[in-house]
Structure formats: C-alpha cells, structure tokens
Amino acid sequence: MSIRPYRDVIRRKSRQIFVGDVPVGGDAPISVQSMTNTLTSDPKATIGQILALEEAGADIVRVSCPDEESTRALKEIVRETNVPIIADIHFHYKRGIEAAEAGAACLRINPGNIGSADRVRDVVKAAVDNNCSMRIGVNAGSLERDLLEKYGEPCPEAMVESALNHARILEDNDFTNFKISVKASDVFLSVAAYQGLADACDYPLHLGITEAGSLFSGTVKSSVGMGMLLWSGIGDTIRVSLSADPVEEIKAGYEILKSLGLRRRGVTIISCPSCARQAFPVIRTVERLEERLAHIQTPLTLSIIGCVVNGPGEARETDIGLTGGGKGNHMVYLSGMTDHKIDTDGMVDHIVDLVEAKAAELEAAEKANPASPLLSTRQSA
Ligand code: SF4
C-alpha cells in the first residue's frame, strides 16, 4: 500500500505488445509518441525531424506513407534513426507490405479499410514476417457508413464497434499483436469511447484527442481528455496532436504524464505565478531556467518561488529550491534544507550549475546501483 494512496493510479490490465524494442501495455511505462510532418519521401528532412524528436525524449515516432516513394525512403529513415518507426497507412495495402519490409516497427492500418480478405492476409503475413505490430486507429471523423447509419452520428458505441470489427478481422487471421485508438476531436466523445473500449477488450490503448488544435489550446484540450483517462488508469501510449512543431507534442506528452506521476524525465520546475511580493523576477527566471535545463534527462525537482510565503514549504519537497529574500538575498535549499544565499545577479547560472551537479550525482548513484531507480526528493511531482 502506498503512503500517499490519493496519488496512486491503478492502471488497467492490458496485454503487452512491442513496437520495435518499446513495450506497450502491461506494466510498461506509458510511451510518448509524435508524428513527423516532413515529406517522408524526403529522407534527409524526415531523419532530421526524428532525431530532434529523439532528443526531446520521443519513445516512438510515426511517419506517413502515402505513396511508394515514401515506403522506399523508409528503409533509410529506419536505418539512420534509433526510435521504432510506425508507418501510417491508409487504404493502400501495398504500402503496408512495403513499409513492413522496409523495417517499420508497427503499421497504423485499419484492416477493414484495405479491401479483400486476401489483402488483409498479405498485410498480416508481411507484419508477422517482419516482426511488426499494428495499431487500429478509429477516428470519429471517418467512421464506416453502416455504423453511421446504425447509430445516426459518431458516438462512443459506434467507435467501439468499429474498433472491435477491425480487431476481429485481425484475430480471424490469428494476429493479436496490435493496439487500438478511438480518437475524436471532442473530449467527451473520445473519453467515453476509450472507456467503452477499455471495458470491451484487453488490447493496449493508444490515447489521443485528435486535431486538438494549436500549441496552447490543443495542449489544454489534450491534457483534459487524456488526463481523465490516464488518471482512471486507461492508456498505454499517448500522442498529443498539435498544430505545432512535433517536438512540442513530446514536451506536452511528458508534462501530462509527469503531472500524474506516470513518467519522470528531466527537471520538473515548481514555480509560483509571482505577485507584488516577489523578490526577483520569477517569470523571466523560470523561462530562462527552462531553456537552460532542457538538456537534462535525469528526473529531478526544482522550486523557484518569489518569496517566503510559499518558498520554504515548496523547497522542503524538492531537490533544489530557491526562495526570494529581502534585499536581493535569496535562499538556496538543497534536498529540502537551507544551504546558502545568493543574489539576483548570477542566480540563473548558479542554479543551472547546481541542477547539473545534482543530475550527475543521481546518474552516478544509479550507475553504482542500477537496481534502484533514480530517486528525487519529490517522487510524484
Ligand atoms: S510565493 Fe510569494 S511572490 Fe510568489 S505568488 Fe506567492 S506571495 Fe507572490
């Protein structure tokens, strides 16, 4: 039993599949995905974007394969990158076969959309032969006509039925190495569809609120929708869909998971909104620190608080803390204890040095004892 049960997320028990070497489902960490928006037929641009996504922490990256030039380029893309690549296929079963042969780790494909039973069998065979998993991706905006007629409009029941119909086609081909998504741009519809699907099967679920919008509004909408699901234990891999640089999707994905204690990566900054009591410019300081600390991967916590109203309390719970003090004398806390004072000039450089040193210390401790996970003061921050 946890000492803080109100923070526990009891995850739905799903079966586990692999996307390349990344486990999805079961007790695997919830993976964070994004998708390239370069032309896949331009391998140089696509490889560059995938490497940037890797740097940001992407576990898996999806690329569209709309034509033969794309699946031809896929081989080079897979060879020159490190994360597993999912090939996004719509309708053209041959692209699915080509993508599996080119080294895709997973195909995003709806078997009900690719035509005859023979074609499905050929795609399944290519997936099995090439150790490739699949994702069934139901989207409220492209539900099958018969389901729309049956239900009158896109609704959770129609989405679940669509997903299970696609799943059955694969099961009939003895293929169960897949995950499922039921995305909608409407939060209520998405959440209800995922809840229905979570009850109806034990396949791992890929969460997403589709076409969520711009960086700001899309992140908020995705956080609300995925937050409800993740908090209730549903979801094995996530993608935040934003009309923005895909790297932002990875950052948003991690922040969502970090806020629920489901993943830990990099520096989590706890900072106050600032007010007339602030003893240093909190907002600018946090912006500069976020930028300067983006390279840190080791999970640790940092509190940047403008004054003593909340500073000492937050600092007690974090690895490194800074609390604004009178006459430009700010208190630095290490592992929750007061340590030394610092003035406003050079404060950012000093905190960066402290965080880098703490990260190195945690990494060295982990190397010495790989069995114990990296431990920071505020475990669930
Ligand atoms: S911690 Fe202090 S500076 Fe920050 S918002 Fe609260 S009262 Fe204002």
CSV table of C-alpha atoms and ligand atoms in Angstrom, one decimal:
chain,number,residue,atom,x,y,z
A,1,MET,CA,0.0,0.0,0.0
A,2,SER,CA,1.4,3.4,-0.9
A,3,ILE,CA,1.9,6.0,1.8
A,4,ARG,CA,0.0,8.5,-0.4
A,5,PRO,CA,-2.8,6.5,-1.9
A,6,TYR,CA,-4.5,9.6,-3.3
A,7,ARG,CA,-1.6,9.8,-5.7
A,8,ASP,CA,-1.9,6.2,-6.9
A,9,VAL,CA,-3.0,5.4,-10.5
A,10,ILE,CA,-4.2,1.8,-10.8
A,11,ARG,CA,-3.6,1.0,-14.4
A,12,ARG,CA,-6.0,-1.1,-16.4
A,13,LYS,CA,-4.6,-4.5,-17.0
A,14,SER,CA,-3.8,-4.7,-20.7
A,15,ARG,CA,-1.8,-7.3,-22.7
A,16,GLN,CA,1.6,-6.2,-23.8
A,17,ILE,CA,2.8,-5.8,-27.3
A,18,PHE,CA,6.1,-4.5,-28.7
A,19,VAL,CA,6.7,-1.6,-31.1
A,20,GLY,CA,10.3,-2.4,-32.0
A,21,ASP,CA,12.0,-2.7,-28.6
A,22,VAL,CA,9.5,-0.5,-26.9
A,23,PRO,CA,6.9,-2.5,-24.8
A,24,VAL,CA,3.4,-1.1,-24.9
A,25,GLY,CA,0.8,-2.2,-22.4
A,26,GLY,CA,1.1,-4.5,-19.4
A,27,ASP,CA,3.3,-2.8,-16.8
A,28,ALA,CA,5.4,-1.0,-19.4
A,29,PRO,CA,5.9,2.8,-18.9
A,30,ILE,CA,3.4,4.8,-20.9
A,31,SER,CA,5.3,5.7,-24.0
A,32,VAL,CA,5.2,9.1,-25.7
A,33,GLN,CA,4.8,9.4,-29.4
A,34,SER,CA,4.7,12.0,-32.1
A,35,MET,CA,4.5,12.1,-35.8
A,36,THR,CA,6.7,13.8,-38.4
A,37,ASN,CA,5.2,16.5,-40.7
A,38,THR,CA,8.0,16.4,-43.3
A,39,LEU,CA,7.6,14.6,-46.6
A,40,THR,CA,8.6,11.0,-45.9
A,41,SER,CA,9.9,10.9,-49.5
A,42,ASP,CA,12.5,13.4,-48.3
A,43,PRO,CA,14.5,11.2,-46.0
A,44,LYS,CA,17.0,13.9,-45.0
A,45,ALA,CA,14.3,16.2,-43.7
A,46,THR,CA,12.4,13.3,-42.0
A,47,ILE,CA,15.5,11.9,-40.4
A,48,GLY,CA,16.4,15.3,-39.1
A,49,GLN,CA,13.0,15.7,-37.5
A,50,ILE,CA,13.0,12.2,-36.0
A,51,LEU,CA,16.4,12.9,-34.4
A,52,ALA,CA,15.1,16.1,-32.9
A,53,LEU,CA,12.1,14.1,-31.5
A,54,GLU,CA,14.5,11.6,-30.1
A,55,GLU,CA,16.4,14.4,-28.4
A,56,ALA,CA,13.2,15.6,-26.9
A,57,GLY,CA,12.5,12.1,-25.5
A,58,ALA,CA,10.2,10.5,-28.0
A,59,ASP,CA,9.8,6.8,-27.4
A,60,ILE,CA,8.2,6.1,-30.8
A,61,VAL,CA,7.7,8.2,-34.0
A,62,ARG,CA,5.1,7.8,-36.7
A,63,VAL,CA,5.6,8.7,-40.3
A,64,SER,CA,3.0,8.8,-43.1
A,65,CYS,CA,3.5,6.5,-46.0
A,66,PRO,CA,1.0,7.9,-48.7
A,67,ASP,CA,3.0,6.6,-51.7
A,68,GLU,CA,5.7,4.3,-52.9
A,69,GLU,CA,8.4,7.0,-52.7
A,70,SER,CA,7.7,7.2,-49.0
A,71,THR,CA,7.9,3.5,-48.3
A,72,ARG,CA,11.1,3.5,-50.4
A,73,ALA,CA,12.6,6.2,-48.3
A,74,LEU,CA,11.5,4.4,-45.1
A,75,LYS,CA,14.4,2.0,-45.3
A,76,GLU,CA,17.0,4.8,-45.0
A,77,ILE,CA,14.9,6.6,-42.3
A,78,VAL,CA,14.7,3.4,-40.2
A,79,ARG,CA,18.5,2.8,-40.7
A,80,GLU,CA,19.5,6.4,-39.7
A,81,THR,CA,17.3,6.8,-36.6
A,82,ASN,CA,17.1,5.0,-33.3
A,83,VAL,CA,13.5,5.0,-32.1
A,84,PRO,CA,11.0,2.5,-33.5
A,85,ILE,CA,9.1,3.9,-36.5
A,86,ILE,CA,5.4,3.4,-37.1
A,87,ALA,CA,4.3,3.6,-40.7
A,88,ASP,CA,0.9,5.3,-41.2
A,89,ILE,CA,-1.1,3.6,-43.9
A,90,HIS,CA,-4.5,4.5,-45.3
A,91,PHE,CA,-6.3,2.2,-47.7
A,92,HIS,CA,-3.3,1.1,-49.8
A,93,TYR,CA,-2.4,-2.3,-48.5
A,94,LYS,CA,0.7,-2.5,-50.7
A,95,ARG,CA,2.2,0.5,-48.8
A,96,GLY,CA,1.6,-1.6,-45.6
A,97,ILE,CA,3.5,-4.5,-47.0
A,98,GLU,CA,6.3,-2.3,-48.3
A,99,ALA,CA,6.6,-0.5,-45.0
A,100,ALA,CA,6.8,-3.7,-43.0
A,101,GLU,CA,9.6,-4.9,-45.4
A,102,ALA,CA,11.4,-1.6,-45.1
A,103,GLY,CA,11.7,-2.0,-41.4
A,104,ALA,CA,8.7,-0.3,-39.8
A,105,ALA,CA,8.2,-1.5,-36.3
A,106,CYS,CA,4.4,-1.0,-36.5
A,107,LEU,CA,1.8,-0.3,-39.0
A,108,ARG,CA,-1.1,2.1,-38.3
A,109,ILE,CA,-3.7,0.5,-40.5
A,110,ASN,CA,-7.4,-0.4,-40.3
A,111,PRO,CA,-7.8,-3.8,-41.8
A,112,GLY,CA,-11.5,-3.1,-42.6
A,113,ASN,CA,-10.4,-0.3,-45.0
A,114,ILE,CA,-7.9,-2.2,-47.2
A,115,GLY,CA,-10.3,-4.3,-49.2
A,116,SER,CA,-10.5,-8.1,-49.7
A,117,ALA,CA,-9.6,-10.8,-47.2
A,118,ASP,CA,-6.6,-11.7,-49.4
A,119,ARG,CA,-5.1,-8.2,-49.0
A,120,VAL,CA,-5.6,-8.4,-45.2
A,121,ARG,CA,-3.9,-11.8,-45.2
A,122,ASP,CA,-1.0,-10.4,-47.2
A,123,VAL,CA,-0.5,-7.4,-44.9
A,124,VAL,CA,-0.7,-9.7,-41.8
A,125,LYS,CA,1.9,-12.0,-43.3
A,126,ALA,CA,4.2,-9.1,-44.0
A,127,ALA,CA,3.8,-7.9,-40.4
A,128,VAL,CA,4.5,-11.4,-39.0
A,129,ASP,CA,7.4,-12.0,-41.3
A,130,ASN,CA,9.0,-8.6,-40.3
A,131,ASN,CA,8.2,-8.6,-36.6
A,132,CYS,CA,5.9,-5.7,-37.0
A,133,SER,CA,3.0,-4.8,-34.7
A,134,MET,CA,-0.1,-2.8,-35.7
A,135,ARG,CA,-2.4,-0.1,-34.5
A,136,ILE,CA,-6.0,0.0,-35.3
A,137,GLY,CA,-6.9,3.7,-35.4
A,138,VAL,CA,-10.6,4.6,-35.3
A,139,ASN,CA,-11.4,8.2,-35.9
A,140,ALA,CA,-14.8,9.8,-35.2
A,141,GLY,CA,-14.5,11.8,-38.4
A,142,SER,CA,-14.1,8.7,-40.7
A,143,LEU,CA,-16.4,6.1,-39.2
A,144,GLU,CA,-17.8,3.4,-41.6
A,145,ARG,CA,-21.0,4.4,-43.3
A,146,ASP,CA,-23.0,1.4,-42.0
A,147,LEU,CA,-22.1,2.4,-38.4
A,148,LEU,CA,-23.2,6.0,-39.0
A,149,GLU,CA,-26.5,4.7,-40.4
A,150,LYS,CA,-26.9,2.4,-37.4
A,151,TYR,CA,-26.1,5.0,-34.8
A,152,GLY,CA,-27.1,8.2,-36.6
A,153,GLU,CA,-23.9,10.1,-35.7
A,154,PRO,CA,-20.4,9.4,-34.4
A,155,CYS,CA,-20.9,8.2,-30.8
A,156,PRO,CA,-18.9,6.2,-28.4
A,157,GLU,CA,-20.8,2.9,-29.1
A,158,ALA,CA,-20.2,3.3,-32.9
A,159,MET,CA,-16.5,3.9,-32.3
A,160,VAL,CA,-16.1,0.9,-30.0
A,161,GLU,CA,-18.0,-1.2,-32.5
A,162,SER,CA,-15.8,0.0,-35.4
A,163,ALA,CA,-12.6,-0.8,-33.3
A,164,LEU,CA,-13.8,-4.3,-32.4
A,165,ASN,CA,-14.8,-5.0,-36.0
A,166,HIS,CA,-11.3,-4.2,-37.2
A,167,ALA,CA,-9.9,-6.2,-34.3
A,168,ARG,CA,-11.9,-9.2,-35.3
A,169,ILE,CA,-10.5,-9.1,-38.8
A,170,LEU,CA,-7.0,-9.4,-37.4
A,171,GLU,CA,-8.0,-12.0,-34.8
A,172,ASP,CA,-9.5,-14.1,-37.6
A,173,ASN,CA,-6.1,-14.0,-39.2
A,174,ASP,CA,-4.5,-15.2,-35.9
A,175,PHE,CA,-3.0,-11.8,-35.3
A,176,THR,CA,-3.3,-10.1,-31.9
A,177,ASN,CA,-0.1,-8.1,-31.9
A,178,PHE,CA,-1.9,-4.7,-32.0
A,179,LYS,CA,-3.0,-1.7,-30.0
A,180,ILE,CA,-6.1,0.4,-30.6
A,181,SER,CA,-7.0,4.0,-30.6
A,182,VAL,CA,-10.5,5.6,-30.8
A,183,LYS,CA,-9.8,9.3,-31.3
A,184,ALA,CA,-12.2,12.2,-31.6
A,185,SER,CA,-11.6,15.9,-31.5
A,186,ASP,CA,-14.4,16.1,-29.0
A,187,VAL,CA,-13.2,15.4,-25.5
A,188,PHE,CA,-16.5,13.8,-24.2
A,189,LEU,CA,-16.7,11.6,-27.2
A,190,SER,CA,-13.1,10.5,-27.0
A,191,VAL,CA,-13.2,9.8,-23.3
A,192,ALA,CA,-16.4,7.8,-23.5
A,193,ALA,CA,-15.1,5.8,-26.5
A,194,TYR,CA,-11.9,4.9,-24.7
A,195,GLN,CA,-13.8,4.0,-21.5
A,196,GLY,CA,-16.1,1.7,-23.6
A,197,LEU,CA,-13.2,0.1,-25.4
A,198,ALA,CA,-11.2,-0.4,-22.2
A,199,ASP,CA,-14.1,-2.4,-20.8
A,200,ALA,CA,-14.6,-4.3,-24.0
A,201,CYS,CA,-11.1,-5.7,-24.6
A,202,ASP,CA,-7.6,-6.0,-23.1
A,203,TYR,CA,-5.7,-4.7,-26.0
A,204,PRO,CA,-3.2,-1.9,-25.2
A,205,LEU,CA,-4.7,1.5,-25.9
A,206,HIS,CA,-3.1,4.4,-27.7
A,207,LEU,CA,-4.6,7.6,-26.4
A,208,GLY,CA,-5.1,10.8,-28.3
A,209,ILE,CA,-7.5,13.7,-28.7
A,210,THR,CA,-7.3,14.1,-32.5
A,211,GLU,CA,-7.0,17.5,-34.2
A,212,ALA,CA,-6.8,19.1,-30.8
A,213,GLY,CA,-5.7,22.5,-32.1
A,214,SER,CA,-2.8,24.9,-31.6
A,215,LEU,CA,0.1,24.6,-29.1
A,216,PHE,CA,-1.8,26.2,-26.3
A,217,SER,CA,-5.4,25.3,-26.8
A,218,GLY,CA,-4.5,21.8,-28.1
A,219,THR,CA,-2.3,21.1,-25.1
A,220,VAL,CA,-5.1,22.1,-22.7
A,221,LYS,CA,-7.7,20.1,-24.5
A,222,SER,CA,-5.4,17.0,-24.7
A,223,SER,CA,-4.5,17.4,-21.0
A,224,VAL,CA,-8.1,17.4,-20.0
A,225,GLY,CA,-9.1,14.5,-22.2
A,226,MET,CA,-6.1,12.3,-21.7
A,227,GLY,CA,-5.8,13.4,-18.1
A,228,MET,CA,-9.2,12.0,-17.2
A,229,LEU,CA,-8.4,8.7,-18.9
A,230,LEU,CA,-4.8,8.4,-17.5
A,231,TRP,CA,-6.0,9.2,-14.0
A,232,SER,CA,-8.5,6.4,-14.2
A,233,GLY,CA,-5.8,4.0,-15.3
A,234,ILE,CA,-6.6,3.9,-19.1
A,235,GLY,CA,-3.9,4.4,-21.7
A,236,ASP,CA,-0.6,2.6,-22.6
A,237,THR,CA,0.9,5.1,-25.1
A,238,ILE,CA,0.0,8.6,-25.9
A,239,ARG,CA,0.2,11.2,-28.7
A,240,VAL,CA,-0.7,14.8,-28.2
A,241,SER,CA,-1.9,16.1,-31.6
A,242,LEU,CA,-0.9,19.7,-32.1
A,243,SER,CA,-0.8,22.1,-35.0
A,244,ALA,CA,2.8,22.9,-33.9
A,245,ASP,CA,6.3,21.6,-34.1
A,246,PRO,CA,6.1,17.9,-33.3
A,247,VAL,CA,8.8,18.4,-30.6
A,248,GLU,CA,6.1,20.4,-28.7
A,249,GLU,CA,3.9,17.3,-28.8
A,250,ILE,CA,6.6,15.3,-27.0
A,251,LYS,CA,7.1,18.0,-24.4
A,252,ALA,CA,3.4,18.2,-23.8
A,253,GLY,CA,3.1,14.4,-23.6
A,254,TYR,CA,5.7,14.2,-20.9
A,255,GLU,CA,4.2,17.1,-18.9
A,256,ILE,CA,0.9,15.3,-18.9
A,257,LEU,CA,2.4,12.1,-17.7
A,258,LYS,CA,4.7,13.9,-15.2
A,259,SER,CA,1.8,15.7,-13.7
A,260,LEU,CA,0.2,12.4,-12.9
A,261,GLY,CA,3.4,10.8,-11.7
A,262,LEU,CA,3.2,8.3,-14.6
A,263,ARG,CA,6.6,9.2,-16.1
A,264,ARG,CA,9.6,11.0,-14.8
A,265,ARG,CA,12.0,12.8,-17.1
A,266,GLY,CA,14.1,15.9,-16.8
A,267,VAL,CA,13.6,18.8,-14.5
A,268,THR,CA,10.2,19.5,-13.1
A,269,ILE,CA,10.0,23.1,-12.1
A,270,ILE,CA,7.6,24.1,-9.4
A,271,SER,CA,7.2,27.9,-9.6
A,272,CYS,CA,4.8,30.5,-8.2
A,273,PRO,CA,2.8,32.8,-10.5
A,274,SER,CA,4.6,35.8,-8.8
A,275,CYS,CA,3.0,38.9,-7.3
A,276,ALA,CA,4.0,42.2,-5.7
A,277,ARG,CA,5.9,40.2,-3.0
A,278,GLN,CA,8.3,38.7,-5.5
A,279,ALA,CA,11.9,39.4,-4.5
A,280,PHE,CA,13.2,38.6,-8.0
A,281,PRO,CA,11.5,38.4,-11.5
A,282,VAL,CA,10.0,34.9,-11.2
A,283,ILE,CA,8.5,34.6,-14.7
A,284,ARG,CA,11.7,35.6,-16.5
A,285,THR,CA,13.9,33.4,-14.2
A,286,VAL,CA,11.7,30.3,-14.8
A,287,GLU,CA,11.7,30.9,-18.6
A,288,ARG,CA,15.5,31.2,-18.7
A,289,LEU,CA,15.9,28.1,-16.5
A,290,GLU,CA,13.5,26.0,-18.5
A,291,GLU,CA,15.5,26.9,-21.6
A,292,ARG,CA,18.9,26.3,-20.0
A,293,LEU,CA,17.8,23.0,-18.4
A,294,ALA,CA,16.1,21.4,-21.3
A,295,HIS,CA,19.0,19.1,-21.9
A,296,ILE,CA,18.7,17.4,-18.5
A,297,GLN,CA,17.1,13.9,-18.8
A,298,THR,CA,17.5,12.8,-15.2
A,299,PRO,CA,14.3,13.3,-13.2
A,300,LEU,CA,14.7,15.9,-10.5
A,301,THR,CA,12.7,18.7,-9.0
A,302,LEU,CA,13.4,22.4,-8.7
A,303,SER,CA,11.3,25.0,-6.9
A,304,ILE,CA,11.5,28.7,-7.9
A,305,ILE,CA,9.4,30.7,-5.6
A,306,GLY,CA,9.3,34.5,-5.3
A,307,CYS,CA,9.1,35.0,-1.6
A,308,VAL,CA,8.9,33.3,1.8
A,309,VAL,CA,5.1,32.9,1.8
A,310,ASN,CA,5.4,29.6,-0.1
A,311,GLY,CA,9.1,29.2,-0.8
A,312,PRO,CA,10.3,27.2,2.2
A,313,GLY,CA,7.4,24.8,2.0
A,314,GLU,CA,7.9,24.0,-1.6
A,315,ALA,CA,11.7,23.9,-1.2
A,316,ARG,CA,11.3,21.2,1.5
A,317,GLU,CA,9.8,18.9,-1.1
A,318,THR,CA,12.2,19.5,-3.9
A,319,ASP,CA,15.8,18.5,-4.8
A,320,ILE,CA,16.9,22.1,-5.2
A,321,GLY,CA,14.9,25.2,-4.1
A,322,LEU,CA,15.2,28.9,-4.5
A,323,THR,CA,13.2,31.3,-2.4
A,324,GLY,CA,13.2,35.1,-2.9
A,325,GLY,CA,14.5,37.0,0.2
A,326,GLY,CA,14.8,40.6,1.3
A,327,LYS,CA,17.4,43.0,-0.2
A,328,GLY,CA,18.2,40.6,-3.1
A,329,ASN,CA,19.4,37.9,-0.7
A,330,HIS,CA,17.7,34.7,-1.9
A,331,MET,CA,17.8,31.4,-0.1
A,332,VAL,CA,19.0,28.2,-1.8
A,333,TYR,CA,17.8,24.9,-0.5
A,334,LEU,CA,19.5,21.5,-1.2
A,335,SER,CA,17.5,18.4,-0.6
A,336,GLY,CA,14.9,20.4,1.3
A,337,MET,CA,17.4,22.0,3.7
A,338,THR,CA,18.5,25.7,3.8
A,339,ASP,CA,22.1,25.8,2.4
A,340,HIS,CA,23.3,29.2,1.3
A,341,LYS,CA,22.3,32.6,0.0
A,342,ILE,CA,22.6,34.1,-3.5
A,343,ASP,CA,21.9,37.5,-5.0
A,344,THR,CA,19.9,38.1,-8.1
A,345,ASP,CA,22.9,38.6,-10.5
A,346,GLY,CA,24.3,35.2,-11.5
A,347,MET,CA,21.4,33.4,-9.9
A,348,VAL,CA,20.4,31.6,-13.1
A,349,ASP,CA,23.9,30.4,-13.8
A,350,HIS,CA,24.3,29.2,-10.2
A,351,ILE,CA,21.0,27.2,-10.3
A,352,VAL,CA,22.0,25.7,-13.6
A,353,ASP,CA,25.3,24.6,-12.1
A,354,LEU,CA,23.5,23.1,-9.1
A,355,VAL,CA,21.0,21.2,-11.2
A,356,GLU,CA,23.7,19.8,-13.5
A,357,ALA,CA,25.7,18.7,-10.5
A,358,LYS,CA,22.7,17.0,-8.8
A,359,ALA,CA,21.8,15.3,-12.1
A,360,ALA,CA,25.4,13.9,-12.4
A,361,GLU,CA,25.2,12.8,-8.8
A,362,LEU,CA,21.9,10.9,-9.3
A,363,GLU,CA,23.2,9.4,-12.5
A,364,ALA,CA,26.4,8.2,-10.8
A,365,ALA,CA,24.3,6.7,-8.0
A,366,GLU,CA,22.1,4.9,-10.5
A,367,LYS,CA,25.2,3.5,-12.3
A,368,ALA,CA,26.5,2.2,-9.0
A,369,ASN,CA,23.2,0.6,-8.1
A,370,PRO,CA,21.2,0.0,-11.3
A,371,ALA,CA,18.5,-1.9,-9.4
A,372,SER,CA,17.3,1.3,-7.7
A,373,PRO,CA,15.5,3.8,-9.9
A,374,LEU,CA,16.7,7.4,-10.0
A,375,LEU,CA,15.3,9.0,-6.8
A,376,SER,CA,14.5,12.6,-6.5
A,377,THR,CA,13.0,14.3,-3.4
A,378,ARG,CA,9.5,14.8,-4.8
A,379,GLN,CA,8.8,11.4,-6.3
A,380,SER,CA,5.4,12.1,-7.8
A,381,ALA,CA,6.0,15.7,-9.0
B,1,SF4,S1,5.1,32.8,-3.4
B,1,SF4,FE1,5.3,35.0,-2.8
B,1,SF4,S2,5.9,36.0,-4.7
B,1,SF4,FE2,5.0,34.0,-5.3
B,1,SF4,S3,2.9,34.4,-5.7
B,1,SF4,FE3,3.0,33.7,-3.6
B,1,SF4,S4,3.2,35.6,-2.4
B,1,SF4,FE4,3.6,36.1,-4.5
